[in-house]
Coordinates of C-alpha atoms in Angstrom, one line a residue:
M1 CA 10.9 -55.3 59.8
E2 CA 11.1 -56.1 56.2
K3 CA 13.7 -54.0 54.0
P4 CA 12.0 -52.5 51.0
S5 CA 12.7 -54.3 47.4
D6 CA 14.9 -52.8 44.9
L7 CA 11.6 -52.9 42.9
Q8 CA 9.7 -50.6 45.3
V9 CA 12.8 -48.3 45.6
V10 CA 13.0 -47.5 41.9
R11 CA 9.4 -47.0 42.1
D12 CA 9.7 -44.7 44.8
H13 CA 11.9 -42.6 42.8
E14 CA 10.5 -42.4 39.2
P15 CA 9.6 -39.0 38.1
P16 CA 5.8 -38.3 38.6
R17 CA 3.7 -39.1 35.6
K18 CA 2.8 -36.6 32.8
G19 CA -0.7 -37.8 32.3
W20 CA -2.2 -34.4 32.4
V21 CA 0.3 -33.0 30.4
E22 CA 0.1 -34.7 27.1
P23 CA -3.5 -34.5 26.1
I24 CA -3.6 -31.0 27.1
V25 CA -0.3 -29.9 25.3
A26 CA -1.4 -32.0 22.1
L27 CA -4.7 -30.1 21.9
L28 CA -2.5 -27.1 22.2
M29 CA 0.0 -28.0 19.5
A30 CA -2.9 -28.9 17.1
L31 CA -4.8 -25.6 17.5
T32 CA -1.6 -23.8 17.5
T33 CA -0.9 -25.6 14.0
V34 CA -4.3 -24.5 12.5
G35 CA -3.2 -21.1 13.5
T36 CA -0.2 -21.2 11.8
A37 CA -1.4 -22.2 8.7
W38 CA -4.3 -19.8 9.0
C39 CA -2.1 -16.9 9.6
S40 CA 0.6 -18.2 6.5
Y41 CA -2.5 -17.9 4.2
Q42 CA -3.6 -14.5 5.4
S43 CA -0.2 -13.6 4.8
A44 CA 0.2 -14.7 1.3
A45 CA -3.3 -13.4 0.5
W46 CA -2.7 -10.1 1.8
T47 CA 0.8 -10.0 0.0
R48 CA -1.0 -10.6 -3.3
Q49 CA -3.3 -7.9 -2.8
S50 CA -0.3 -5.6 -2.0
N51 CA 1.5 -6.6 -4.9
R52 CA -1.8 -5.8 -6.9
L53 CA -2.1 -2.5 -6.0
L54 CA 1.2 -1.8 -6.4
N55 CA 0.9 -2.6 -9.9
E56 CA -2.1 -0.4 -10.3
F57 CA 0.0 2.5 -8.7
N58 CA 2.7 2.2 -11.0
A59 CA 0.1 2.1 -14.1
L60 CA -2.0 5.4 -12.7
E61 CA 1.4 6.9 -12.3
R62 CA 2.6 6.4 -15.8
R63 CA -0.9 7.4 -17.6
A64 CA -0.8 10.7 -15.1
G65 CA 3.0 11.5 -16.3
L66 CA 2.2 10.5 -20.0
L67 CA -0.8 12.9 -20.0
T68 CA 1.2 15.5 -18.1
I69 CA 4.1 15.3 -20.7
Q70 CA 1.8 15.6 -23.6
G71 CA 0.0 18.6 -22.1
M72 CA 3.5 20.5 -21.7
Q73 CA 4.5 19.3 -25.6
Q74 CA 1.1 20.7 -26.8
A75 CA 1.1 23.7 -24.7
S76 CA 4.7 24.2 -26.1
I77 CA 3.5 24.1 -30.1
H78 CA 0.3 26.3 -28.9
T79 CA 3.1 28.9 -27.3
A80 CA 5.1 28.9 -30.6
M81 CA 2.2 29.7 -32.4
F82 CA 1.2 32.4 -30.5
M83 CA 4.5 33.9 -30.5
E84 CA 4.6 33.7 -34.3
L85 CA 1.0 35.3 -34.5
L86 CA 2.6 38.2 -32.2
A87 CA 5.6 38.3 -34.7
A88 CA 3.5 38.5 -37.7
Q89 CA 0.9 41.2 -36.0
Q90 CA 4.0 43.5 -34.9
A91 CA 5.0 42.9 -38.9
G92 CA 1.6 44.1 -40.1
N93 CA 0.9 40.8 -41.4
E94 CA -2.5 40.6 -40.8
K95 CA -3.5 37.5 -43.2
L96 CA -0.7 35.5 -41.3
V97 CA -2.1 36.9 -37.7
N98 CA -5.5 35.4 -39.1
F99 CA -3.7 32.1 -40.2
Y100 CA -2.5 31.2 -36.7
A101 CA -5.5 32.2 -35.2
Q102 CA -7.8 30.2 -37.0
R103 CA -5.9 27.4 -36.4
F104 CA -5.5 27.6 -32.9
P105 CA -7.3 24.7 -31.3
P106 CA -10.7 25.5 -29.8
D107 CA -9.3 25.8 -26.0
V108 CA -6.4 28.1 -27.3
R109 CA -8.8 30.4 -29.4
K110 CA -11.2 30.7 -26.4
A111 CA -8.1 31.6 -24.3
Y112 CA -6.7 33.8 -27.1
D113 CA -9.9 35.6 -27.7
A114 CA -10.5 35.9 -24.0
W115 CA -6.9 37.8 -23.3
L116 CA -8.0 40.4 -26.7
A117 CA -10.8 41.1 -24.6
Q118 CA -8.9 42.4 -21.9
K119 CA -7.3 44.8 -24.5
P120 CA -3.7 43.7 -23.7
F121 CA -2.0 46.4 -26.2
E122 CA -3.9 49.5 -24.3
N123 CA -4.4 48.2 -20.8
S124 CA -1.7 47.3 -18.7
N125 CA -3.3 45.5 -16.6
A126 CA -4.3 42.6 -18.7
D127 CA -2.6 39.6 -18.3
P128 CA 0.5 39.3 -19.9
H129 CA -0.5 36.2 -22.4
P130 CA -3.5 33.6 -23.0
F131 CA -1.7 31.0 -21.3
V132 CA -2.1 32.0 -17.6
P133 CA -4.1 29.8 -15.5
T134 CA -7.3 31.5 -15.5
L135 CA -7.7 31.5 -19.1
Y136 CA -5.5 28.4 -20.4
E137 CA -5.5 25.0 -19.0
P138 CA -3.0 22.2 -20.7
R139 CA -5.0 19.3 -22.5
G140 CA -5.1 16.5 -19.8
T141 CA -4.3 18.4 -16.8
R142 CA -7.6 17.7 -14.9
E143 CA -7.2 14.2 -15.6
A144 CA -3.7 13.9 -14.8
A145 CA -4.5 15.3 -11.5
E146 CA -7.5 12.7 -10.6
L147 CA -4.9 9.7 -11.6
N148 CA -2.2 11.4 -9.1
S149 CA -4.9 11.4 -6.7
K150 CA -6.0 8.0 -7.1
A151 CA -2.4 6.7 -7.5
A152 CA -1.9 8.1 -3.6
S153 CA -5.0 6.6 -2.6
T154 CA -3.9 3.0 -4.0
L155 CA -0.6 3.3 -2.7
K156 CA -1.9 4.3 0.5
K157 CA -4.0 0.9 0.5
A158 CA -1.0 -1.0 -0.9
R159 CA 0.8 -0.3 2.2
S160 CA -1.8 -0.9 4.5
A161 CA -2.1 -4.5 2.9
G162 CA 1.5 -4.8 3.2
N163 CA 1.6 -4.4 6.8
V164 CA -1.5 -6.3 7.8
S165 CA 0.9 -9.3 5.5
G166 CA 3.2 -8.5 8.2
Q167 CA 1.3 -8.5 11.2
Y168 CA -0.1 -12.2 10.0
L169 CA 3.6 -13.3 9.3
A170 CA 4.6 -12.1 12.6
N171 CA 1.8 -14.1 14.2
T172 CA 3.4 -17.5 12.6
V173 CA 6.3 -16.6 14.4
L174 CA 4.6 -16.5 17.8
F175 CA 2.5 -19.9 16.9
A176 CA 5.8 -21.2 16.0
T177 CA 7.3 -20.5 19.7
V178 CA 4.2 -21.8 20.8
L179 CA 5.1 -25.2 19.0
F180 CA 8.4 -25.1 20.2
F181 CA 7.3 -24.5 23.9
A182 CA 4.4 -26.7 24.3
S183 CA 6.7 -29.6 22.9
A184 CA 9.4 -29.2 25.1
S185 CA 6.9 -28.9 28.3
G186 CA 6.3 -32.7 27.6
K187 CA 10.0 -33.6 27.9
F188 CA 10.8 -32.1 30.8
E189 CA 11.1 -34.2 34.2
Q190 CA 10.4 -31.7 37.0
R191 CA 6.9 -30.8 37.4
R192 CA 7.6 -27.3 37.8
V193 CA 9.7 -26.9 35.0
R194 CA 6.8 -28.6 32.9
A195 CA 4.3 -26.2 34.4
V196 CA 6.4 -23.0 33.6
A197 CA 6.9 -24.1 29.7
F198 CA 3.3 -24.8 29.5
A199 CA 2.2 -21.7 31.1
F200 CA 4.6 -19.8 28.8
A201 CA 3.4 -21.7 25.8
A202 CA -0.5 -21.1 26.5
A203 CA 0.3 -17.4 27.3
V204 CA 2.1 -17.2 23.8
F205 CA -0.9 -18.6 22.1
A206 CA -3.5 -16.3 23.7
F207 CA -1.6 -13.2 22.7
A208 CA -1.0 -14.5 19.1
L209 CA -4.8 -15.5 18.9
V210 CA -5.9 -12.0 20.2
R211 CA -3.5 -10.3 17.5
T212 CA -4.9 -12.7 15.1
A213 CA -8.7 -11.7 15.6
M214 CA -7.8 -8.5 15.5
L215 CA -6.7 -8.5 12.2
P216 CA -8.8 -8.1 9.3
L217 CA -9.6 -10.9 6.7

C-alpha cells in the first residue's frame, strides 16, 4: 500500500476555503460604507439646522428682552409724570396738572381717564393708580410675549434637530463596528469563528439600518 505523499498531507491539512465569505463580506462592507456616508451627511445637515435654529432663538430672545426693557423704561417715565401730576394737583396747580395730562401718550391718557372715571379720590374701591394691568399695558409687552413664545418653540426645534444629529452620528459608530467585524471575519482560519464574526456584523448592520430608516430626513 502506497504512503500518501507529502503534498497530499499538506493539502489534507489546508484550512477550508473562504470562497463563500469573500463576496458576501464585500457586499456587506460596500453597503456599510454607503450607510456610513449617508449618516455622516445627515448628521452634518441636522447639526447645521440645529445651529441655525439656535441663532434664530438667540435673536428672538434678544429682541424680546429689548422690548421688555424699553417698556419698563417708558413705564417708569410715565409713572414719574403721573406722580408729578398728583403733586401738582395736591398743590392746587391746575395749569401744571393739565400740562402733564396733555403730554401723556395716548395709551397712558386712556388709562388715566379710565382711572379718573372710577373717582379714585372719593371711591375707596378704585384702583390705586392708572398703571394696574386692567388699565395700562407697557409698550411692547404683547410683542415681547409673542417673541418669547416663538423663541421657546424655536429652541425646542433646535434641541430636537441636535438630537437627530446625535442619533445619525451614533449610527456611523455602528456602521464602523460592522466594517471592523466584517473585515475581520474574512481573516479568521476557523470556520466557526468566521461565521460568528460575520453573523455579528450582519446583525449590527441590520440594527443600524433599522435605526437609520426610523430617523427623519
